[in-house]
CSV table of C-alpha atoms in Angstrom, one decimal:
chain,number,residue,atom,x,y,z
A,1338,UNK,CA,0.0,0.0,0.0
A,1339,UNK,CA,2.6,2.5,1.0
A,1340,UNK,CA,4.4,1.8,-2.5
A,1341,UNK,CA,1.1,2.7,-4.4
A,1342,UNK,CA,0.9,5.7,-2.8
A,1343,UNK,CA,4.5,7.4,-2.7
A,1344,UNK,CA,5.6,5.8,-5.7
A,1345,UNK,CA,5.0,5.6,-9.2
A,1346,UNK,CA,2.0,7.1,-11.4
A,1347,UNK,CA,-1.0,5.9,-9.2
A,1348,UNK,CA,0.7,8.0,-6.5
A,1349,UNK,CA,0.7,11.4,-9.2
A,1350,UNK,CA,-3.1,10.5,-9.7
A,1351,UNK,CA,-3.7,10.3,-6.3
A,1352,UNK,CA,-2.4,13.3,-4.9
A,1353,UNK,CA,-3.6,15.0,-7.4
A,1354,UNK,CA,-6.9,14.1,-6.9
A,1355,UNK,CA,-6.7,14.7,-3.4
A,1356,UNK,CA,-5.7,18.1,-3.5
A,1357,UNK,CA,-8.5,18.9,-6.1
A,1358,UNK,CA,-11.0,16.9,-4.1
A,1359,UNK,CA,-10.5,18.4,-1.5
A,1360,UNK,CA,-11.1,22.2,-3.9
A,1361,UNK,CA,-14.5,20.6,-4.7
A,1362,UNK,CA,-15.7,19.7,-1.0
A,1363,UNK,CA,-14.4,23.6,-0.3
A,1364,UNK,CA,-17.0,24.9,-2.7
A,1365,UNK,CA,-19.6,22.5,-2.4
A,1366,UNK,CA,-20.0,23.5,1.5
A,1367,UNK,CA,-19.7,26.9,1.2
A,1368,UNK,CA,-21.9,27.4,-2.0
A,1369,UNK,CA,-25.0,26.3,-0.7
A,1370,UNK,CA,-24.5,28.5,2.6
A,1371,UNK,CA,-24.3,31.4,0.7
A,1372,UNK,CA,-26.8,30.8,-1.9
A,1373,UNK,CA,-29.1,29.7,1.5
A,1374,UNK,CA,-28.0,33.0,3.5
A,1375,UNK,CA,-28.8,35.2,0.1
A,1376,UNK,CA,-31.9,33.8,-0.6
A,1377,UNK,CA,-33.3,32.1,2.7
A,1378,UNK,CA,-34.8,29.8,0.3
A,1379,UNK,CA,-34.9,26.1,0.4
A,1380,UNK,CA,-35.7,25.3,-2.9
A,1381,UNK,CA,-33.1,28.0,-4.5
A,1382,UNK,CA,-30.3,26.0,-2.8
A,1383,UNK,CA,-32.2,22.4,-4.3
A,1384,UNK,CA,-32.2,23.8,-7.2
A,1385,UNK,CA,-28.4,24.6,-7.2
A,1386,UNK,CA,-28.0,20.7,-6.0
A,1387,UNK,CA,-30.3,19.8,-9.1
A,1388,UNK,CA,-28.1,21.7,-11.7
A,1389,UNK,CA,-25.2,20.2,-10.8
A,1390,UNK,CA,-26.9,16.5,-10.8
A,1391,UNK,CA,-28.8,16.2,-14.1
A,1392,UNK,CA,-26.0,16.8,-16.7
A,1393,UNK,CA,-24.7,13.1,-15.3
A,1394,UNK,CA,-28.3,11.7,-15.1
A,1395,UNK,CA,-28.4,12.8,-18.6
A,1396,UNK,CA,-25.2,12.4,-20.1
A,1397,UNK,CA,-23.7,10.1,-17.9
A,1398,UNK,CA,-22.8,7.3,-21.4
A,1399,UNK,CA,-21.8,9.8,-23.5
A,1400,UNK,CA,-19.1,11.3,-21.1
A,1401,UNK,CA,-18.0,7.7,-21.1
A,1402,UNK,CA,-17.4,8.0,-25.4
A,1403,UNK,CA,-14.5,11.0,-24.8
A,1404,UNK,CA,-12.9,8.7,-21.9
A,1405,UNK,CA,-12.7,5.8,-24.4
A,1406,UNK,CA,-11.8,7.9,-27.3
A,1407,UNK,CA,-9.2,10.0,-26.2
A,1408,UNK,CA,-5.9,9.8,-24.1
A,1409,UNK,CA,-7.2,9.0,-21.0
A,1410,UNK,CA,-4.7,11.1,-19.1
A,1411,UNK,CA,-5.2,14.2,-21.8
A,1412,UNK,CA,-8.6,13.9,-21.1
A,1413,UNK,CA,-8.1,14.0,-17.0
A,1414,UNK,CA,-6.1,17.2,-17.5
A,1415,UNK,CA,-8.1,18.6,-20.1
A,1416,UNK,CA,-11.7,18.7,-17.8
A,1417,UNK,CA,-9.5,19.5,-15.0
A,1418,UNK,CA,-8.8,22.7,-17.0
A,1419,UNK,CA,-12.1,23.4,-17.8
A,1420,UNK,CA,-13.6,22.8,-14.9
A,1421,UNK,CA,-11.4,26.0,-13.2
A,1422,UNK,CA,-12.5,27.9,-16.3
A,1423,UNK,CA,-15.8,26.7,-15.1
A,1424,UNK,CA,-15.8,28.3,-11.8
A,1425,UNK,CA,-14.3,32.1,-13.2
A,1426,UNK,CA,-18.1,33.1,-13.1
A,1427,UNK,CA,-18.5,32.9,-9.6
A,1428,UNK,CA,-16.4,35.5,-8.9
A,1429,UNK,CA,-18.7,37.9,-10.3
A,1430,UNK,CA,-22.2,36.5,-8.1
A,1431,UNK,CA,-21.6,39.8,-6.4
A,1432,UNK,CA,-22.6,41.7,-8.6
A,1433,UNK,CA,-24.5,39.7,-11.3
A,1434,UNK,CA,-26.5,37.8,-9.1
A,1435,UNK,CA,-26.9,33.9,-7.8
A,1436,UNK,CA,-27.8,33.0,-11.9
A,1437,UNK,CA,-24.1,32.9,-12.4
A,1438,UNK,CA,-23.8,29.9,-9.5
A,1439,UNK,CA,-26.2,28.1,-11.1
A,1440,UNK,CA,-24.6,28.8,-15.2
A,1441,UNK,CA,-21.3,27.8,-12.9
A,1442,UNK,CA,-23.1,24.7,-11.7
A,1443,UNK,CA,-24.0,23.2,-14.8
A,1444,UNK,CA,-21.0,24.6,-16.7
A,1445,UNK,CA,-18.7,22.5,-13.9
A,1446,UNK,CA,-20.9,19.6,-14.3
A,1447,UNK,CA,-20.9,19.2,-17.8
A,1448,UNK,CA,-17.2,19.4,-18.5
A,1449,UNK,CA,-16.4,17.0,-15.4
A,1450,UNK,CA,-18.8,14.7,-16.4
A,1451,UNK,CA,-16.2,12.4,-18.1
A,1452,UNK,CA,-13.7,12.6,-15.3
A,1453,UNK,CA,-15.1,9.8,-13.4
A,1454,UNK,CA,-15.1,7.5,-16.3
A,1455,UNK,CA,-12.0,8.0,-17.6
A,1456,UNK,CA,-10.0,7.8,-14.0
A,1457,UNK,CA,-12.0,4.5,-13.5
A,1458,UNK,CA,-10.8,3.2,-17.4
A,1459,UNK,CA,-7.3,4.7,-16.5
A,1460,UNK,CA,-6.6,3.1,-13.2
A,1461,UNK,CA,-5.7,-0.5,-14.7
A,1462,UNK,CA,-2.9,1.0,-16.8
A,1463,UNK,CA,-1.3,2.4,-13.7
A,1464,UNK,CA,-1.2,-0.8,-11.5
A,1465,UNK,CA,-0.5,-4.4,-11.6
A,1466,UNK,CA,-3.9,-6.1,-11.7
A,1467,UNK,CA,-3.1,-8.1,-8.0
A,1468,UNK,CA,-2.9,-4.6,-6.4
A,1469,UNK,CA,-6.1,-3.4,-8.1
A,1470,UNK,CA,-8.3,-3.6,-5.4
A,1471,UNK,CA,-5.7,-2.0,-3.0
A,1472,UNK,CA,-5.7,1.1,-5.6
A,1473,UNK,CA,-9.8,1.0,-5.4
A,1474,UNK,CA,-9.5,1.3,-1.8
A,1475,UNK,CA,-6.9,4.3,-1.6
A,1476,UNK,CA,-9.3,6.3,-4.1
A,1477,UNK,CA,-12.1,5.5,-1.3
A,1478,UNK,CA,-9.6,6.9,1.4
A,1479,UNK,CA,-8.7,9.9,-0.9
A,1480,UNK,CA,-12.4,11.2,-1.4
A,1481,UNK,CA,-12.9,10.2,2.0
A,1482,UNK,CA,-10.4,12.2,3.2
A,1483,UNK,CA,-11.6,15.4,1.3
A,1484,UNK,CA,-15.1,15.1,2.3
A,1485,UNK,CA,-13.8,15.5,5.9
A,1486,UNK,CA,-11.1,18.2,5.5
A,1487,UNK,CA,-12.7,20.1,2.7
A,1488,UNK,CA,-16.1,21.5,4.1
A,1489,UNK,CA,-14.8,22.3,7.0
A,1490,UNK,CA,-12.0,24.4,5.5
A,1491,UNK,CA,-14.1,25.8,2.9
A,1492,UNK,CA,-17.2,27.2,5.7
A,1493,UNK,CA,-13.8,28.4,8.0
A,1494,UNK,CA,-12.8,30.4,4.6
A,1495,UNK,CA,-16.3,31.7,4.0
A,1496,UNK,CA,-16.6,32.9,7.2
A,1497,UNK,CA,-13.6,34.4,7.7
A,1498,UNK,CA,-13.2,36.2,4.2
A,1499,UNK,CA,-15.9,35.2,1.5
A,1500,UNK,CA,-17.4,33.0,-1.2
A,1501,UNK,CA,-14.8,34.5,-3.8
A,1502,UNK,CA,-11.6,33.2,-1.5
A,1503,UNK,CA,-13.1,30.1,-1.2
A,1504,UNK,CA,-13.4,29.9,-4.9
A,1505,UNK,CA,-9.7,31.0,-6.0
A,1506,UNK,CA,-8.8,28.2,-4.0
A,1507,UNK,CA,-10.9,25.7,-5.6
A,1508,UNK,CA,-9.5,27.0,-8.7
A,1509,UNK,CA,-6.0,26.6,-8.0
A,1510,UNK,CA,-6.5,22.8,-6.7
A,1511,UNK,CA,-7.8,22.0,-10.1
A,1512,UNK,CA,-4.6,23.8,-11.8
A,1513,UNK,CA,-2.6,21.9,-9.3
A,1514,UNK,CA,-4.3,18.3,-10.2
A,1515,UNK,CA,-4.1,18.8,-14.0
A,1516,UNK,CA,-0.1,19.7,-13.1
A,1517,UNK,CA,0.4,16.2,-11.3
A,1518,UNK,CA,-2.2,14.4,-14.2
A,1519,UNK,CA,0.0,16.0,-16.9
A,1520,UNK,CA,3.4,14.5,-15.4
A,1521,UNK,CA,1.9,10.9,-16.4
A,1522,UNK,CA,2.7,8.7,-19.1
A,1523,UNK,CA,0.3,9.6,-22.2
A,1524,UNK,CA,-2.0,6.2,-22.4
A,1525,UNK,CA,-3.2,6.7,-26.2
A,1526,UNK,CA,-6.1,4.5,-27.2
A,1527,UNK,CA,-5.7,2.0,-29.8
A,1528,UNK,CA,-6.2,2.7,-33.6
A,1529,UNK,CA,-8.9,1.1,-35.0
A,1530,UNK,CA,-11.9,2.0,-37.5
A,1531,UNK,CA,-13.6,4.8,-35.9
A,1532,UNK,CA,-17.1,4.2,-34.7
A,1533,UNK,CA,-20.5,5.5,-35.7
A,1534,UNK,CA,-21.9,8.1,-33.3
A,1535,UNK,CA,-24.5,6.0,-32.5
A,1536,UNK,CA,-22.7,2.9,-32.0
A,1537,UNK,CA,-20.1,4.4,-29.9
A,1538,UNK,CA,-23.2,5.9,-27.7
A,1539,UNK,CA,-24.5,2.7,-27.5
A,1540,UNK,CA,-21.4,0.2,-27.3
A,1541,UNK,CA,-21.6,0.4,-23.1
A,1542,UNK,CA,-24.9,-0.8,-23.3
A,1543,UNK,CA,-24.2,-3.6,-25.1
A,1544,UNK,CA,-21.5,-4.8,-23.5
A,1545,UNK,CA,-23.3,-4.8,-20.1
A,1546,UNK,CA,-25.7,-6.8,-21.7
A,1547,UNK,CA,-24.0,-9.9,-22.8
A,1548,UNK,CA,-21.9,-10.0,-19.9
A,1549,UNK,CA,-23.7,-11.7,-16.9
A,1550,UNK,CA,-20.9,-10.7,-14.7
A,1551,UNK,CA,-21.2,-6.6,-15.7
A,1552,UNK,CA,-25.1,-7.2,-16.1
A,1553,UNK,CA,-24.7,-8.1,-12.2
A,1554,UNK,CA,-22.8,-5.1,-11.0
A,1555,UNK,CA,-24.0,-2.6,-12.7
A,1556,UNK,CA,-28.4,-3.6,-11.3
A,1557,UNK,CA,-26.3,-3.8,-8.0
A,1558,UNK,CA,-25.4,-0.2,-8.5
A,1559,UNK,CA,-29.0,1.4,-10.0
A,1560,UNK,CA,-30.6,-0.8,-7.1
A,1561,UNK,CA,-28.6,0.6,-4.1
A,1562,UNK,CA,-28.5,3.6,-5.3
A,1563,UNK,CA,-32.4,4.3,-4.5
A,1564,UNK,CA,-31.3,3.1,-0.8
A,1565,UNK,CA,-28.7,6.2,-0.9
A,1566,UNK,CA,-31.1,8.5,-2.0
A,1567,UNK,CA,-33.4,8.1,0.4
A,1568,UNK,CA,-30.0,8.3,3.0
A,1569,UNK,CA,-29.3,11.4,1.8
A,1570,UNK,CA,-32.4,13.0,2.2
A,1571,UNK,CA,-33.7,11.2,5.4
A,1572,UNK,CA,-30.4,11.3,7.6
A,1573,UNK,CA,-30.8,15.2,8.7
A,1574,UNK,CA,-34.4,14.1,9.6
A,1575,UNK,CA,-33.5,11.2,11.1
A,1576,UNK,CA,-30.7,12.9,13.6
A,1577,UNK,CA,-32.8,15.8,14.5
A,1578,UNK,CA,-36.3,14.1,14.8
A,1579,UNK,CA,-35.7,10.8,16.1
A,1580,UNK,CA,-32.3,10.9,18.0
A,1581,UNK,CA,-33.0,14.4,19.4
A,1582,UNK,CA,-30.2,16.2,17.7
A,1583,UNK,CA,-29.4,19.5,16.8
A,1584,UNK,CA,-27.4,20.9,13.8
A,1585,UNK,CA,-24.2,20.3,15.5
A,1586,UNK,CA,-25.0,16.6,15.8
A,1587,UNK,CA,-26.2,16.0,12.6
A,1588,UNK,CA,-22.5,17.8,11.6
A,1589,UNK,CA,-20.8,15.3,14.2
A,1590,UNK,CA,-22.7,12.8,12.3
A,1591,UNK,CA,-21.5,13.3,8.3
A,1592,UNK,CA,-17.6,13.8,10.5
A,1593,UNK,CA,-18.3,10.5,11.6
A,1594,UNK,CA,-19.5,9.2,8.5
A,1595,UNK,CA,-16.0,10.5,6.8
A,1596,UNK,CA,-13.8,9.2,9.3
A,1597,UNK,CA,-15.1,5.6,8.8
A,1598,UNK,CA,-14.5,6.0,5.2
A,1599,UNK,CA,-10.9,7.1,6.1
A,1600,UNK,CA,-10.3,4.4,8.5
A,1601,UNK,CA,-12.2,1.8,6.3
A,1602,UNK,CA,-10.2,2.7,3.2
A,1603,UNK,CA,-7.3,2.1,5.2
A,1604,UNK,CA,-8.0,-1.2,6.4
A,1605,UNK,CA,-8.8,-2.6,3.2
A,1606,UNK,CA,-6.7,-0.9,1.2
A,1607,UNK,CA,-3.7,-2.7,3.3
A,1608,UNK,CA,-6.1,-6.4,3.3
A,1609,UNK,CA,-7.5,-6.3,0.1
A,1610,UNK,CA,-4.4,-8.0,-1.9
A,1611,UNK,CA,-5.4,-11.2,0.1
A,1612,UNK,CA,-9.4,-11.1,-0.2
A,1613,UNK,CA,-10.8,-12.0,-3.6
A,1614,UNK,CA,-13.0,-9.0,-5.0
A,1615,UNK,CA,-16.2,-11.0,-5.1
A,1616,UNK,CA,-15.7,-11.3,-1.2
A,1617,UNK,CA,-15.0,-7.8,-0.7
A,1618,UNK,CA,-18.0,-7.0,-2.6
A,1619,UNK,CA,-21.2,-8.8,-1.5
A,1620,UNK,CA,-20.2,-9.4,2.4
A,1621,UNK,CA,-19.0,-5.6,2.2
A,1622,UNK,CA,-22.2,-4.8,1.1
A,1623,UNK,CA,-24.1,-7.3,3.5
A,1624,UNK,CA,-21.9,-5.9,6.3
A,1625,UNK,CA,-23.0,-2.0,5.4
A,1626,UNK,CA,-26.4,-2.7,5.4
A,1627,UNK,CA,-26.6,-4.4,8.6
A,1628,UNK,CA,-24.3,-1.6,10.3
A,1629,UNK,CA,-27.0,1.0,9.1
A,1630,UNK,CA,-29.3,-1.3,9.9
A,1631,UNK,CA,-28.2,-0.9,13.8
A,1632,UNK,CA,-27.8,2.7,13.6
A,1633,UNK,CA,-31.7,3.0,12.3
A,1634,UNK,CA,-33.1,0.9,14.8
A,1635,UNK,CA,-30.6,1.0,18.3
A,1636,UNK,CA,-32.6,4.1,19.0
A,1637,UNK,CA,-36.0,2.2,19.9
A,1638,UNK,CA,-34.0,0.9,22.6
A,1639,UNK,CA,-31.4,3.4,23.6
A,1640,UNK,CA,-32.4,7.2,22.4
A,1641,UNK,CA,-29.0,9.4,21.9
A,1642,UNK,CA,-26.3,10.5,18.7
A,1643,UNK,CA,-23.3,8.8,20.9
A,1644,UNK,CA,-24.1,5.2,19.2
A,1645,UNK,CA,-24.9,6.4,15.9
A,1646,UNK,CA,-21.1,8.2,15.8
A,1647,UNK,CA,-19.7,5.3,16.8
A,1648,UNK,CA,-21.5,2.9,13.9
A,1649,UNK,CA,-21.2,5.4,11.5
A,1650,UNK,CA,-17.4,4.9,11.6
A,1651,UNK,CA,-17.7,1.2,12.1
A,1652,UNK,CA,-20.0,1.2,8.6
A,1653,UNK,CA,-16.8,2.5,6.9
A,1654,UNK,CA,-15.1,-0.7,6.5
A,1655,UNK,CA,-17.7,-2.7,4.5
A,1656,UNK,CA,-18.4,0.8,2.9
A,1657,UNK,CA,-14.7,0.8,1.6
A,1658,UNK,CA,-14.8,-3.4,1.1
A,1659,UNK,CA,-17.6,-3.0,-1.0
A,1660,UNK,CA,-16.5,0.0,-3.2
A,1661,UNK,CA,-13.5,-1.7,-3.7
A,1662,UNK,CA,-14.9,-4.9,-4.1
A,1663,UNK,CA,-17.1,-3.4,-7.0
A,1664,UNK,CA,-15.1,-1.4,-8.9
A,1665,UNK,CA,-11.9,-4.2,-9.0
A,1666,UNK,CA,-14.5,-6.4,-10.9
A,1667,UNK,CA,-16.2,-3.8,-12.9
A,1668,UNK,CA,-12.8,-3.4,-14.3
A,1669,UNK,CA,-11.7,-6.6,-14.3
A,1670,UNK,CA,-14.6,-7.7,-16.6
A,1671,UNK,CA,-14.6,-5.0,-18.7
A,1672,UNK,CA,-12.4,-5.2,-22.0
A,1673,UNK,CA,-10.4,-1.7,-22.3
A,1674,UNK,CA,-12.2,-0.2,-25.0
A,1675,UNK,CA,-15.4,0.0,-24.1
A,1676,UNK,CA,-14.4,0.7,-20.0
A,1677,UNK,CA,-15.0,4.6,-20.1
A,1678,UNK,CA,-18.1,4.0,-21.4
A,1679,UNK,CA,-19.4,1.0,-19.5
A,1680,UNK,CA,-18.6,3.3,-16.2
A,1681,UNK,CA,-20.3,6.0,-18.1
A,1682,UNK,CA,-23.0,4.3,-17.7
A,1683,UNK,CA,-23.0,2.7,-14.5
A,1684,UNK,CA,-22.6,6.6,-13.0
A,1685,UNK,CA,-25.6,7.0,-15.2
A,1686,UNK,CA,-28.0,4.4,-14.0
A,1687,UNK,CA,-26.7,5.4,-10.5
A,1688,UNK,CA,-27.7,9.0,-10.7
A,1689,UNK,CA,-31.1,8.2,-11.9
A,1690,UNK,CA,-31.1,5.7,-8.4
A,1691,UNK,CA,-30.1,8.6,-6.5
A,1692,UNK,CA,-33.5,10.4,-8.2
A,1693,UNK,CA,-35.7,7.9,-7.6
A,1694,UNK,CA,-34.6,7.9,-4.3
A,1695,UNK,CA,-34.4,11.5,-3.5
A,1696,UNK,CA,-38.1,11.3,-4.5
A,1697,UNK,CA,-39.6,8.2,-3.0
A,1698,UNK,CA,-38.1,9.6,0.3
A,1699,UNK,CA,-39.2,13.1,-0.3
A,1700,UNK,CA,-42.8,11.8,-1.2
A,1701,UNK,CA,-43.7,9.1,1.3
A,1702,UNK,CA,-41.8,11.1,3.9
A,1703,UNK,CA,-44.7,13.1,5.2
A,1704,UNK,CA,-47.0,9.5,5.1
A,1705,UNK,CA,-44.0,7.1,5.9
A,1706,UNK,CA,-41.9,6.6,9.6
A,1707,UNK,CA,-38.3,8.2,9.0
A,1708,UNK,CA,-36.9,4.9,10.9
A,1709,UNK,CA,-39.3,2.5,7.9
A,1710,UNK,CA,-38.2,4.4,5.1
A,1711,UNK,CA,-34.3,4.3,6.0
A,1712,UNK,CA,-34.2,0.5,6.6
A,1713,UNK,CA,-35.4,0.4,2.9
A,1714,UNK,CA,-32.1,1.6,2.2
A,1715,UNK,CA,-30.3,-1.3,4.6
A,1716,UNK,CA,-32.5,-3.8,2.6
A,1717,UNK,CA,-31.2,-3.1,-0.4
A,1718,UNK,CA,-27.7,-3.1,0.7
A,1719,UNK,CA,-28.1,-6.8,2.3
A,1720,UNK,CA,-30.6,-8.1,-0.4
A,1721,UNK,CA,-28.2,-6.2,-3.3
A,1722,UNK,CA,-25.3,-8.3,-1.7
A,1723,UNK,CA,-26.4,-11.5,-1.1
A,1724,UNK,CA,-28.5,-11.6,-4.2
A,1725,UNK,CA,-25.2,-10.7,-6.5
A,1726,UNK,CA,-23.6,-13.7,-4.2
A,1727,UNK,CA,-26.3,-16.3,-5.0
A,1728,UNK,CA,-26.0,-14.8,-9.2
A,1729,UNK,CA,-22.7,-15.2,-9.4
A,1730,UNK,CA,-22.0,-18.2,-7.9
A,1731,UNK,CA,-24.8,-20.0,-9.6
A,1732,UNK,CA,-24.0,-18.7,-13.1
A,1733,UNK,CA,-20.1,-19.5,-12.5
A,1734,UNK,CA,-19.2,-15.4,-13.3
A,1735,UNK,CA,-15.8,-15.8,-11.6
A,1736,UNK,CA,-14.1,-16.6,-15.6
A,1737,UNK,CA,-13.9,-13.2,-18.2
A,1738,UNK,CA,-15.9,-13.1,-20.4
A,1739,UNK,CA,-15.0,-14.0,-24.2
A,1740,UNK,CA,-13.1,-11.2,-25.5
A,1741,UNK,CA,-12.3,-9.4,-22.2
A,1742,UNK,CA,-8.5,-8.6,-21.4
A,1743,UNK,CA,-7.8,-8.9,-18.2
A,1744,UNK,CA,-6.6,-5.6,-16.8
A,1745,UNK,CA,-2.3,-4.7,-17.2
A,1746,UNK,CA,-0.7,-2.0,-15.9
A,1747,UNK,CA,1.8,0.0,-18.1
């Protein structure tokens, strides 16, 4: 583990992405304060969270065509690039008014969109294949470890100057990320006739459907993805209403939630070269659902926020062993070409699972218990698991496919 990440190009990538995730979390705490302060309106800050959701919900495969056409690593610093262009109009909200966040929002959506994809596709190239899963893992630590350093830096620098320092800063990380990205070895595509429009729009599609093993993964995804939509929404309910908290639990809360995924994506990131992805996978995902499981229901017996902190740092290990788990076979299965796009699509179908969820708990929230509707999410999680277990043992998935390649780093 310590190799990976102080040596070599994996460890360029990482700290790269680190310093720029940690920009993002910055901006993303300290945008919707302001736009909340400016406006006192709840649905003008949903609607900034909706701008910068639906380019990926509707664009999600075709971000996945550039990360499978291009240089991978030209296309890394390339949206890096754009995406500090991207944030240039916020520095006029002042005096233009909040409809340059929400151009900003959009703009920085649509020209990240096929970041995710192609570090996914990328991340094979970079490291042996038996240290693949330890690789998975260290990206959970990295965002992990931005979600708990970045908001709290970014509301100390909006407090203490204002939304435009917070903003050059962000800026800067993503100059400083496409610098480390740049510094990689270029990892060109390989020739070949070029492909329709169409048929390179639809080429992740296809492969996700004759591959049992991808087919698997990817309904895993859209399924549990409803469960963490209705999290998202339900947890600030859930802290205040039925554990008795205030805001400065429910804040104790998501710290508690980021320190799991830092500890758990340290744990497996130094284990997960002697676990076999499947395994870190389904009992990851069994093991997260029955952690939030407890934290849902320990209050019927014992009211209070002290037990939830402590499970919500416990739920990072299966968090991290499942992440890890899922990503190691999605790109294990998944024959190089076709891998930006086949993650396109996964973040797709995931974002329209975060939707559905965002909805069915914003709906049957007034009608529903808080407690009921959360352990839909832990039943999904378990059931998601277990079911992929029974799937893939019983259709033998654990061979590639014809025609795969098996992952090889550079």
């Amino acid at each position: 583990m310590n190799s990976l990440l102080w040596r070599g190009e994996f460890a360029r990538l990482w700290w790269g992405g680190l310093i720029n995730a940690i920009g993002t979390w910055m901006t993303g705490a300290a945008l919707p304060v302001y736009v909340y302060t400016t406006t006192e309106s709840v649905p003008a800050a949903g609607a900034m969270a909706l701008a910068a959701t639906l380019p990926g919900v509707l664009l999600g495969s075709s971000a996945g065509v550039i990360a499978d056409r291009f240089d991978r690593r030209a296309v890394l610093v390339v949206t890096n690039l754009l995406a500090a262009l991207s944030l240039l109009p916020l520095l006029f909200v002042g005096t233009q008014g909040l409809w340059v966040v929400y151009l900003s929002a959009v703009l920085k959506a649509l020209v990240t969109l096929p970041t995710g994809p192609a570090r996914s596709a990328l991340l094979p190239a970079l490291v042996p294949e038996a240290q693949l899963a330890q690789a998975n893992a260290l990206n959970a630590l990295n965002n992990n470890l931005a979600r708990l350093v970045g908001p709290a830096l970014g509301g100390l620098i909006f407090a203490a100057a204002d939304l435009s320092s917070v903003v050059v800063l962000d800026l800067v990380t993503y100059l400083v990320a496409a610098a480390f990205i740049a510094s990689l070895t270029p990892h060109p595509v390989a020739a070949g006739p070029r492909e329709a429009v169409r048929a390179a729009l639809t080429a992740g599609w296809r492969a996700v459907r004759v591959s049992p093993a991808l087919l698997t993964l990817v309904l895993y995804l859209a399924v549990t993805s409803i469960g963490e939509g209705v999290f998202g929404v339900l947890l600030a309910p859930f802290v205040t209403h039925v554990l008795g908290g205030d805001a400065l639990a429910f804040g104790w809360v998501l710290s508690a939630q980021a320190i799991g995924g830092v500890v758990g994506g340290a744990l497996v990131a130094r284990h997960a070269g002697r676990v076999a992805p499947l395994r870190l996978w389904v009992f990851g995902a069994a093991g997260l659902g029955l952690a939030d499981l407890a934290i849902f229901l320990y209050p019927l017996a014992w009211p209070g926020v002290g037990p939830a902190l402590a499970l919500m740092v416990l739920a990072g290990v299966p968090a991290s062993a499942a992440g890890a788990g899922w990503m190691t076979l999605a790109q294990h299965f998944t024959d190089d070409a076709v891998r930006g796009r086949v993650f396109g699509l996964a973040g797709q179908l995931s974002g329209v699972g975060l939707l559905l969820g965002l909805g069915l708990a914003t709906l049957a929230g007034q009608a529903a218990p808080i407690t009921a509707l959360l352990c839909v999410h832990s039943a999904l999680l378990m059931l998601g698991g277990l079911g992929a277990w029974v799937v893939w043992r019983s259709r033998q998935l654990d061979r590639l496919p014809a025609g795969a390649a098996p992952a090889t780093a550079a």
